[in-house]
XYZ file of C-alpha atoms in Angstrom:
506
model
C 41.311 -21.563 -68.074
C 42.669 -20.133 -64.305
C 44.520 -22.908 -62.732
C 43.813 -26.486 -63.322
C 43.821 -27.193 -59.644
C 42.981 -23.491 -58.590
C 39.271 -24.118 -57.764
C 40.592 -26.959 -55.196
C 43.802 -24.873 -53.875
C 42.397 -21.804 -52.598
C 38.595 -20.601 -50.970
C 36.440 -18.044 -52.731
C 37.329 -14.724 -50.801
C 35.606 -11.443 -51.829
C 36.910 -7.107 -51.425
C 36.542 -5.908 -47.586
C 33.342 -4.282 -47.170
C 33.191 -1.108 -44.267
C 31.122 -2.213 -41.400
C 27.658 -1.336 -41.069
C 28.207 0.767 -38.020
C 30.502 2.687 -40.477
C 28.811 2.831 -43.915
C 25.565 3.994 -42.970
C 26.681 7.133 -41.903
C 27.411 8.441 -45.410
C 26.573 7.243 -49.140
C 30.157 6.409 -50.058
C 30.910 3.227 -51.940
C 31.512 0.469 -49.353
C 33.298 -2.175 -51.215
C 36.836 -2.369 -51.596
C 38.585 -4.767 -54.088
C 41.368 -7.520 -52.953
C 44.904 -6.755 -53.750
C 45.991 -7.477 -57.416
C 47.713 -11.234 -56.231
C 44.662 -11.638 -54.166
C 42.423 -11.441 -57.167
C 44.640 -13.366 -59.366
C 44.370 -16.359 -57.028
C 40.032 -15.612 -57.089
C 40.777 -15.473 -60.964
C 43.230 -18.898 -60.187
C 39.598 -20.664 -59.510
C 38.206 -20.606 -63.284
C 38.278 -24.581 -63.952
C 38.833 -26.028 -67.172
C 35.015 -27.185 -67.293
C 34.454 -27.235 -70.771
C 30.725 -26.283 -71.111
C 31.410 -22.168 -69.561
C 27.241 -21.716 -68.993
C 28.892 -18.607 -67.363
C 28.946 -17.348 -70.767
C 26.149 -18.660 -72.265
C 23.096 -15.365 -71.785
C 20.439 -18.348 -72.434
C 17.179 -18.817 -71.134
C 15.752 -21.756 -69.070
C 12.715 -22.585 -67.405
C 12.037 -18.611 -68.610
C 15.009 -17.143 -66.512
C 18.463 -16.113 -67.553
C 21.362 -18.301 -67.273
C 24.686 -16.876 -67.469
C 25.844 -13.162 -68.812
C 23.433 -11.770 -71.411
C 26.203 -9.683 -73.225
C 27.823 -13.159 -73.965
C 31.264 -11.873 -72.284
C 34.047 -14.449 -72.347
C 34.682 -15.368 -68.975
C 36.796 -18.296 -68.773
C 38.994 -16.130 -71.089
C 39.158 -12.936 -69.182
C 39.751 -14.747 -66.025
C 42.303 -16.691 -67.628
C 44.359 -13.211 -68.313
C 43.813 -12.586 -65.275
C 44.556 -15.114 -63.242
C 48.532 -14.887 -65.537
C 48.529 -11.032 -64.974
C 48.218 -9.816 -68.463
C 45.409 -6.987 -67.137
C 45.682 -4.812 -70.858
C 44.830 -8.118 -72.452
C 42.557 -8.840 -70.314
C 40.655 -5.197 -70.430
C 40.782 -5.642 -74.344
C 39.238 -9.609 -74.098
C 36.383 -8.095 -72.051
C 36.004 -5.149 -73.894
C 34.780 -7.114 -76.994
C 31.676 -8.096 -76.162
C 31.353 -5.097 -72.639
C 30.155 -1.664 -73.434
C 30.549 -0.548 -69.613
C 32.039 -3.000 -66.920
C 32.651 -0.126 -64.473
C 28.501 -0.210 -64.008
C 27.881 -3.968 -63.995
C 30.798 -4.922 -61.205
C 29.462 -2.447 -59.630
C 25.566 -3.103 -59.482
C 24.858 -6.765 -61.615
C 22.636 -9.591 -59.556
C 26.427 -11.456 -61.247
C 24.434 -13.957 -64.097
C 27.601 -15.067 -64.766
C 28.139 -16.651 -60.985
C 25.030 -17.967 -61.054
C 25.713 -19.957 -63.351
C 29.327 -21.031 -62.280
C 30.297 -24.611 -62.763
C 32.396 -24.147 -59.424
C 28.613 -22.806 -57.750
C 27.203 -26.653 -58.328
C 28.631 -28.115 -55.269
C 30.614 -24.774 -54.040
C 31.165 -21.049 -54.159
C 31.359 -19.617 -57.827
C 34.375 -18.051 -59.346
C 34.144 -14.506 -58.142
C 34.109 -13.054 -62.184
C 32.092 -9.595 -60.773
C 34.829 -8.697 -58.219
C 37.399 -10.055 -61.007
C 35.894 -7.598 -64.249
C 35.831 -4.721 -61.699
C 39.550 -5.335 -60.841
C 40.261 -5.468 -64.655
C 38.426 -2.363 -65.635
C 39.423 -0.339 -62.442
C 43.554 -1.317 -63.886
C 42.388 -0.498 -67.169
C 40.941 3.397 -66.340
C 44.119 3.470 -63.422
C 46.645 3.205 -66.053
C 44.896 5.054 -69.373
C 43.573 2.210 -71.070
C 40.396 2.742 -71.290
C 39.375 4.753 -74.613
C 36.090 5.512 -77.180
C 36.710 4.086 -79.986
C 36.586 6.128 -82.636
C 35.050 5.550 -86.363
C 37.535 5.780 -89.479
C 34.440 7.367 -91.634
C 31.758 8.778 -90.345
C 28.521 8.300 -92.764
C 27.199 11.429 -92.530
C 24.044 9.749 -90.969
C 22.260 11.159 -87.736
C 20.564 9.090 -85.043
C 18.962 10.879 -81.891
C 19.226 8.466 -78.474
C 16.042 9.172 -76.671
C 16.960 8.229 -72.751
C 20.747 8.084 -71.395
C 20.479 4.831 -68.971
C 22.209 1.619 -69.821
C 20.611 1.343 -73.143
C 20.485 4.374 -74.340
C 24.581 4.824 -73.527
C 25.100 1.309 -75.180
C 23.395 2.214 -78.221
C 24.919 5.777 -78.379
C 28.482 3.927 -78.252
C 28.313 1.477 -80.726
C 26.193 3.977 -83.612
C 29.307 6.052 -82.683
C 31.697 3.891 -83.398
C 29.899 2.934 -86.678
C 30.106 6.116 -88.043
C 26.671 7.744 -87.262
C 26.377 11.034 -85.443
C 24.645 10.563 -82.554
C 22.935 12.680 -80.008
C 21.143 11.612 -77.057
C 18.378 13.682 -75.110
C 17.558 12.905 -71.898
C 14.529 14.826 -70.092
C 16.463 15.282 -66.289
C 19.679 17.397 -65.123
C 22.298 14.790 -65.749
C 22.919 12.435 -68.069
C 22.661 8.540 -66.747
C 19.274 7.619 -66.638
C 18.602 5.047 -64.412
C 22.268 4.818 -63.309
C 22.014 8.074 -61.978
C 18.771 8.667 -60.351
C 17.623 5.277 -59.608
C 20.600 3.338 -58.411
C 21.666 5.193 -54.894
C 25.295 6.252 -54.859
C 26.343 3.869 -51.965
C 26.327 1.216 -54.768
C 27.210 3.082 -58.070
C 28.992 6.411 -57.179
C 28.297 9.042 -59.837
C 31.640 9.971 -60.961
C 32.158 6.546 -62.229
C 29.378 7.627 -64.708
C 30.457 11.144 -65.275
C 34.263 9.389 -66.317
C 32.512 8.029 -68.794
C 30.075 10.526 -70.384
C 33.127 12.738 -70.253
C 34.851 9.866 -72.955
C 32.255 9.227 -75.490
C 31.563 12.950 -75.157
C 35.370 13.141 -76.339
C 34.717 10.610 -79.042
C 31.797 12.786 -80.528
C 28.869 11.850 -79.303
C 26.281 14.770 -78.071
C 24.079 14.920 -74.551
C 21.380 17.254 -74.177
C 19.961 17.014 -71.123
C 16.638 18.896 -69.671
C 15.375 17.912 -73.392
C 11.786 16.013 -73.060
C 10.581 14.427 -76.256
C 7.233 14.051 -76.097
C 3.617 14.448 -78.284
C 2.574 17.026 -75.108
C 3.688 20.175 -74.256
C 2.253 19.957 -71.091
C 3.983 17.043 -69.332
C 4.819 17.285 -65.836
C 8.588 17.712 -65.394
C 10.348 15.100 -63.261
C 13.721 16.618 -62.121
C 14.179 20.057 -63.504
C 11.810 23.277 -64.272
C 14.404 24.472 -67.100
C 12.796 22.064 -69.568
C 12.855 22.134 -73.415
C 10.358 20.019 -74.965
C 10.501 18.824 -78.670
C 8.056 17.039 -80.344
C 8.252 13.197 -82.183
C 7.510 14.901 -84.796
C 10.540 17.496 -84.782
C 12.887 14.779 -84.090
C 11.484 12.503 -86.976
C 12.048 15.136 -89.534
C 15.772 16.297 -88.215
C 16.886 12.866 -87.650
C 17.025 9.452 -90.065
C 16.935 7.176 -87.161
C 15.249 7.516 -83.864
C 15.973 4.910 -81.209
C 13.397 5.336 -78.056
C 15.570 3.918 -74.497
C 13.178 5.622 -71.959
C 12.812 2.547 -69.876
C 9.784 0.998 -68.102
C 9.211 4.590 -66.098
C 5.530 3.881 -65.169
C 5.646 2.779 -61.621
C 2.853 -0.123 -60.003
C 0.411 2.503 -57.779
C -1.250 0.453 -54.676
C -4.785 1.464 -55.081
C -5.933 1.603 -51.233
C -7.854 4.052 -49.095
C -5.894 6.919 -47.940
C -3.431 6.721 -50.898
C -3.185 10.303 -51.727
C -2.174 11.283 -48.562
C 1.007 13.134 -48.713
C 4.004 11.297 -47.161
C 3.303 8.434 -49.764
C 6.015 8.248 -52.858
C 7.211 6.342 -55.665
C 10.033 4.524 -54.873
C 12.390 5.908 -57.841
C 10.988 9.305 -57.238
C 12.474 9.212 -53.706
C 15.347 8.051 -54.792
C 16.294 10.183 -57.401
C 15.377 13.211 -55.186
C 17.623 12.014 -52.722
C 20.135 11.466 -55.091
C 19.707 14.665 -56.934
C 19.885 17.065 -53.804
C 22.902 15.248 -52.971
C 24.557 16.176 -55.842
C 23.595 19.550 -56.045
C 24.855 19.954 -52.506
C 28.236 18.244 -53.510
C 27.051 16.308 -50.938
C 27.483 18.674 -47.973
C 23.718 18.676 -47.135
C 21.466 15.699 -46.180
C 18.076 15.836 -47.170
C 16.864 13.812 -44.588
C 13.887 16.235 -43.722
C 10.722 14.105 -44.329
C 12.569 10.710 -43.584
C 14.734 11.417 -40.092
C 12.739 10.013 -37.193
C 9.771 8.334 -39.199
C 8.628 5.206 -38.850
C 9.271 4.005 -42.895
C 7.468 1.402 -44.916
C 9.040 0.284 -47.760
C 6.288 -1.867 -50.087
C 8.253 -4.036 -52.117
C 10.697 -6.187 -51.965
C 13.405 -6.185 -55.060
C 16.254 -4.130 -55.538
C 14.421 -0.902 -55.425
C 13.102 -2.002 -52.072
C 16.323 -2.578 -50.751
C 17.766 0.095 -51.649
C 14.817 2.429 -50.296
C 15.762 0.533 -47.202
C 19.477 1.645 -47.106
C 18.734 5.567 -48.223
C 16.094 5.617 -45.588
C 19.239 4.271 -43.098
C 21.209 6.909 -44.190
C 18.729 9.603 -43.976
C 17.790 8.613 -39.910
C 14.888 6.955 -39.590
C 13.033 5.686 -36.728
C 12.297 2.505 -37.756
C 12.389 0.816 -41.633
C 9.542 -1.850 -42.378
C 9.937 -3.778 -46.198
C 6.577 -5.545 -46.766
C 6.625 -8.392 -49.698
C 4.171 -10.243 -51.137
C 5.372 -13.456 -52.047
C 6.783 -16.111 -49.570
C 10.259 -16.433 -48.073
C 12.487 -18.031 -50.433
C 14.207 -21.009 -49.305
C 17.591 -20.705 -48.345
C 18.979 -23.547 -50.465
C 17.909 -24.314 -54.236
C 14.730 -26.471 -54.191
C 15.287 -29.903 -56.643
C 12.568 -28.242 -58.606
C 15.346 -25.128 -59.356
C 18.420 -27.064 -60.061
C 21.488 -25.115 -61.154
C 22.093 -23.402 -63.965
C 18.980 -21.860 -63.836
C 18.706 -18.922 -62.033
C 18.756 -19.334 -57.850
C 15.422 -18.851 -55.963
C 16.854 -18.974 -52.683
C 16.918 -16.110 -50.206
C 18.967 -12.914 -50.091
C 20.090 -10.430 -47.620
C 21.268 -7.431 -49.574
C 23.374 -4.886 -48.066
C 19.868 -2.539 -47.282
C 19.129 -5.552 -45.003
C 22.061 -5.897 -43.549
C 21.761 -2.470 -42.334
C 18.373 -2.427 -40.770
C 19.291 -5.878 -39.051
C 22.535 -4.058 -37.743
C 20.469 -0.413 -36.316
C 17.245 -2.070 -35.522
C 18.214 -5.994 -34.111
C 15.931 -7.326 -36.598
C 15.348 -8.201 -40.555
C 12.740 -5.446 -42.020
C 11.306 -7.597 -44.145
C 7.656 -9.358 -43.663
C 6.621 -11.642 -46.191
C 3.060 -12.429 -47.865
C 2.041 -9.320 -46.710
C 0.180 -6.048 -47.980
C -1.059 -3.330 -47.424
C -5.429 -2.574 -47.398
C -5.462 0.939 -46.028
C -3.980 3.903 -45.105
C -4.569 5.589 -42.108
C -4.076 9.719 -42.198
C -4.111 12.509 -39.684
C -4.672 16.260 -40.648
C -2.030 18.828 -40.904
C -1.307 22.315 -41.708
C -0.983 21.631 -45.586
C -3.426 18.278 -45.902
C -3.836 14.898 -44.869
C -0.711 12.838 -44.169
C -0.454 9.294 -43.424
C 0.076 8.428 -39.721
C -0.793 4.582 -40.090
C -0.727 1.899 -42.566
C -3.445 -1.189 -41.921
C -0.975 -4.124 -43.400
C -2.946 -7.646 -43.790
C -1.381 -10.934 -44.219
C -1.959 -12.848 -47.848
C -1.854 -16.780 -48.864
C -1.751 -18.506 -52.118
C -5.372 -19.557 -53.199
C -6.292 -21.243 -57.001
C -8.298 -18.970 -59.016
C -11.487 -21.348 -59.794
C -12.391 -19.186 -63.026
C -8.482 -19.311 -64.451
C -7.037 -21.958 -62.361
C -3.915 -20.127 -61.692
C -2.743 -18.936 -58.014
C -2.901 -15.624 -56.744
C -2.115 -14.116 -53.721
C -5.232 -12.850 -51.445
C -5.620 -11.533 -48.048
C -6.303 -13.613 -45.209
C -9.769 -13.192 -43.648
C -9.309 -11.061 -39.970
C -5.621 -11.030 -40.056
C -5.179 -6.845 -39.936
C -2.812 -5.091 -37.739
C -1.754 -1.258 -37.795
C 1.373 0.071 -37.959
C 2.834 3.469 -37.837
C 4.037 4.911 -40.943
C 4.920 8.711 -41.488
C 6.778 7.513 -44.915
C 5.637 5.396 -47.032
C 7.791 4.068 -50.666
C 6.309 1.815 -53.145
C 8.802 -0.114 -54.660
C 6.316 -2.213 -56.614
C 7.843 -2.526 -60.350
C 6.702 -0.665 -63.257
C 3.607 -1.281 -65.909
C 5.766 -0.883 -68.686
C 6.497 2.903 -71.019
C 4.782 5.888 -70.459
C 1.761 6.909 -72.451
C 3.023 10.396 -73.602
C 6.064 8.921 -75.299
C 4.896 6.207 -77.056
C 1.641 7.923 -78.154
C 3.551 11.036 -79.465
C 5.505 8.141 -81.327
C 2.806 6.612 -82.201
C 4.533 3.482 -81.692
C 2.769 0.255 -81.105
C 2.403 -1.476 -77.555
C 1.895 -4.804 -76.619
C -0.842 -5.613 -73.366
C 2.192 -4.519 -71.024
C 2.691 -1.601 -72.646
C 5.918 -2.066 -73.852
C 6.921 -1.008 -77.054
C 6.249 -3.931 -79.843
C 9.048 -5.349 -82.358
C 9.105 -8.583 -83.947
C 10.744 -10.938 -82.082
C 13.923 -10.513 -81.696
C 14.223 -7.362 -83.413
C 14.095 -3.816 -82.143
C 12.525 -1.783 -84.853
C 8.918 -0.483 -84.121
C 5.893 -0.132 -86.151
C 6.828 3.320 -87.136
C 9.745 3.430 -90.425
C 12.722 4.266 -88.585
C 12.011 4.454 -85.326
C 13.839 1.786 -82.792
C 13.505 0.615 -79.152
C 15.604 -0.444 -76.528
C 15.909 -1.596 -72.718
C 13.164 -1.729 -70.187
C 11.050 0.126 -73.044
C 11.326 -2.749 -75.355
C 11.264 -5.664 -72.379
C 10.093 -4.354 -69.598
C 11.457 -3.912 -65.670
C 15.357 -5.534 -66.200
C 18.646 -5.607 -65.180
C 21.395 -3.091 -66.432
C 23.445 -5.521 -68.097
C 20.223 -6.595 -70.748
C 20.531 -3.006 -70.977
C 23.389 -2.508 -72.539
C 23.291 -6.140 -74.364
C 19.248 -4.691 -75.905
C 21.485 -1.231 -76.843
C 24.683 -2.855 -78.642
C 22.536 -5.710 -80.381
C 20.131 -2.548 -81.705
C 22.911 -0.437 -82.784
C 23.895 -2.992 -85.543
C 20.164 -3.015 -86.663
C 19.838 0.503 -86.612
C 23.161 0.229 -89.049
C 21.884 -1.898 -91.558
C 18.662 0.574 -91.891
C 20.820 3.048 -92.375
C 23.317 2.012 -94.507
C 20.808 -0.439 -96.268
């Protein structure tokens, strides 16, 4: 696949990105893609190695190695690499749902797992599928496939992130007539509001919608499902809510993608201060006020000349670090619990599994650029919350951050993180975003489901299967697996589409 020799003849050489100095003054998309004959040379470096664990989507040592959807990289990049894009777009499009989001925003699986990556720099297949399907949309080749028959069969989509649009897709294109409901403004789901637009611009997602919208498939959006009438509205006051129960009787499959949307609180004095928010909530205001605005007005009003602590240190995190950039503030802290990473695998994390070495995202990058120094500061919390009184309430002021080591548990025998005796220190804070990870589904959907959850709370199947404890009710995503990456997304969404199917069609 590539060039035999291609991996030896030319250097792993990724897009341009715009300079810090540059990219932080707006929320435009900052990386650009090589010219076509540049990327065929990247594509060039896909050796003939036989075993592609690229491809593979298996697990080891209980992490992910290689692309879950099972895309067939040595193949694509092969097309590639000889310039035969439309056969290329139609290779990846076999097993790919919605390349456009994972070139975009995937950790890259696939690279990780790179034979090339064992004793050099991995074939560059993110930069290479975003080429392909960027050619493919450039030059009207990218289409919804439409069913010959439709069965007559109607499935409501509960949640439009990456599941939820994977599932909606392939129950189209099986015939079913499909509507999803999602509770905000706009459809996307996590794509939208919890993925800034610096890193997946919205229009990439409305092209999209606008296509399987095309092929049939219906959005309603301000539509909560829910066994409450009273729950607190996220995005939008113009809410309609519908009950489980409505949808079960109106519907003759139900498949629940409303992700892991309970986010990890840090119980500590002074936490109901004002000033203190979740980190997707921020986010998604940001991101929503943007949009309304047509992005002609910042909302930078309770972030431009704070001092900002971000708790958390994941994507979320880092991306709370690169809004908060954007939006002027004073200063940007990222506490994390855990140690540093090393910055080479340990022999105890040999390749292909999954790389626990250190990364500077592009949030980082940032803050090291406008402040001369990396934000983050490992194995460290925070105990309190310090607050000062204001016209409307207390507001936090401080934040009392104390510094943690890894002690055994004598009663379970398993190490845990705890604070170290007399090492406090204040620091300012007028912001404060916990970027913490989620607990799993939320309560009102599940229990107006009355679906089955396991100790995490996420929505129990059998394994390996997505239907619930209720007849025909399915899940998907983050609500089935808990806190993931988009592209298990959309591989949890097309694998429960065909099981949804056979219900259906018996």
């Amino acid at each position: 696949m590539g060039k035999v020799t291609g991996f030896l003849e030319y250097e792993r050489v990724e897009g341009p990105a715009i300079s810090e100095a540059d990219r932080i003054k707006n929320f435009d998309e900052f990386h650009s893609l090589l010219s076509l004959e540049e990327q065929k040379e990247q594509a060039a470096r896909c050796m003939d190695c036989g075993v592609p664990f690229c491809q593979a989507g298996m697990m080891i040592a209980g992490m992910a190695s290689g692309c879950p959807l099972n895309n067939l990289v040595p193949e694509v990049n092969d097309l590639l690499y000889k310039g035969r894009l439309e056969e290329a777009y139609d290779r990846l499009s076999i097993t790919h749902s919605f390349p456009e989001f994972t070139s975009r925003v995937c950790p890259a699986l696939c690279e990780k797992a790179c034979t090339c990556s064992l004793h050099g720099e991995s074939v560059s297949t993110k930069e290479n599928e975003k080429t392909i399907i960027e050619y493919a949309y450039e030059n009207g080749l990218v289409t919804e496939k439409l069913p010959k028959v439709r069965t007559g069969k109607k499935v409501a989509v509960v949640g439009s992130g990456p599941s939820g649009l994977a599932a909606a897709q392939r129950l189209n294109q099986l015939g079913h007539l499909v509507t999803v409901y999602e509770r905000s403004d706009r459809i996307g789901g996590l794509l939208r509001y919890g993925i800034p637009n610096m890193k997946l611009d919205k229009s990439v997602i409305d092209r999209r919608v606008k296509l399987m919208e095309e092929a049939g498939i219906t959005f309603k959006t301000n539509h909560n499902i829910c066994g409450a009438a009273n729950y607190d509205k996220p995005f939008s006051e113009n809410v309609t809510y519908i009950t489980a129960e409505e949808l079960e009787k109106e519907y003759d499959a139900i498949v629940l993608a409303c992700g892991a949307s309970n986010p990890r609180n840090i119980n500590v004095p002074g936490r109901d201060a004002s000033g203190i928010y979740y980190a997707v909530d921020f986010l998604g205001k940001v991101t929503k006020s943007l949009l309304d605005s047509d992005f002609s007005k910042l909302p930078d009003s309770e972030v431009k000349g704070q001092d900002v602590i971000v708790i958390g240190g994941g994507d979320t995190g880092n991306d709370c670090v690169g809004t908060s950039i954007r939006l002027g503030a004073k200063s940007v802290t990222q506490l994390e619990m855990m140690p540093e990473p090393p910055t080479d695998r340990l022999p105890s994390n040999p390749w292909p599994e999954w790389p626990k070495v250190l990364k500077t995202d592009y949030g980082q990058e940032e803050a090291i650029y406008k402040f001369g120094e990396d934000p983050r500061i490992y194995q460290t919390t925070v105990k309190e919350f310090l607050t000062e009184k204001t016209d409307t309430g207390e507001r936090v002021k401080e934040a009392v951050i104390v510094s943690l080591e890894s002690k055994k548990d004598e009663k379970t025998g398993r190490m845990s993180m705890v604070p170290v005796e007399g090492s406090e220190r204040t620091i300012p804070a007028g912001l404060v975003l916990i970027a913490a990870g989620f607990l799993g589904s939320e309560s009102y959907v599940t229990e107006g489901f009355g679906v089955n959850v396991n100790a995490r709370t996420n929505v129990e199947t059998l394994p390996g299967k997505y239907q619930t404890s209720k007849d025909k009710v399915f899940v998907v995503g983050d609500m089935h697996r808990g806190q993931s990456l988009v592209v298990w997304a959309i591989s949890e969404g097309r694998n429960a589409a065909l099981e949804v199917d056979s219900f259906l069609m018996k």
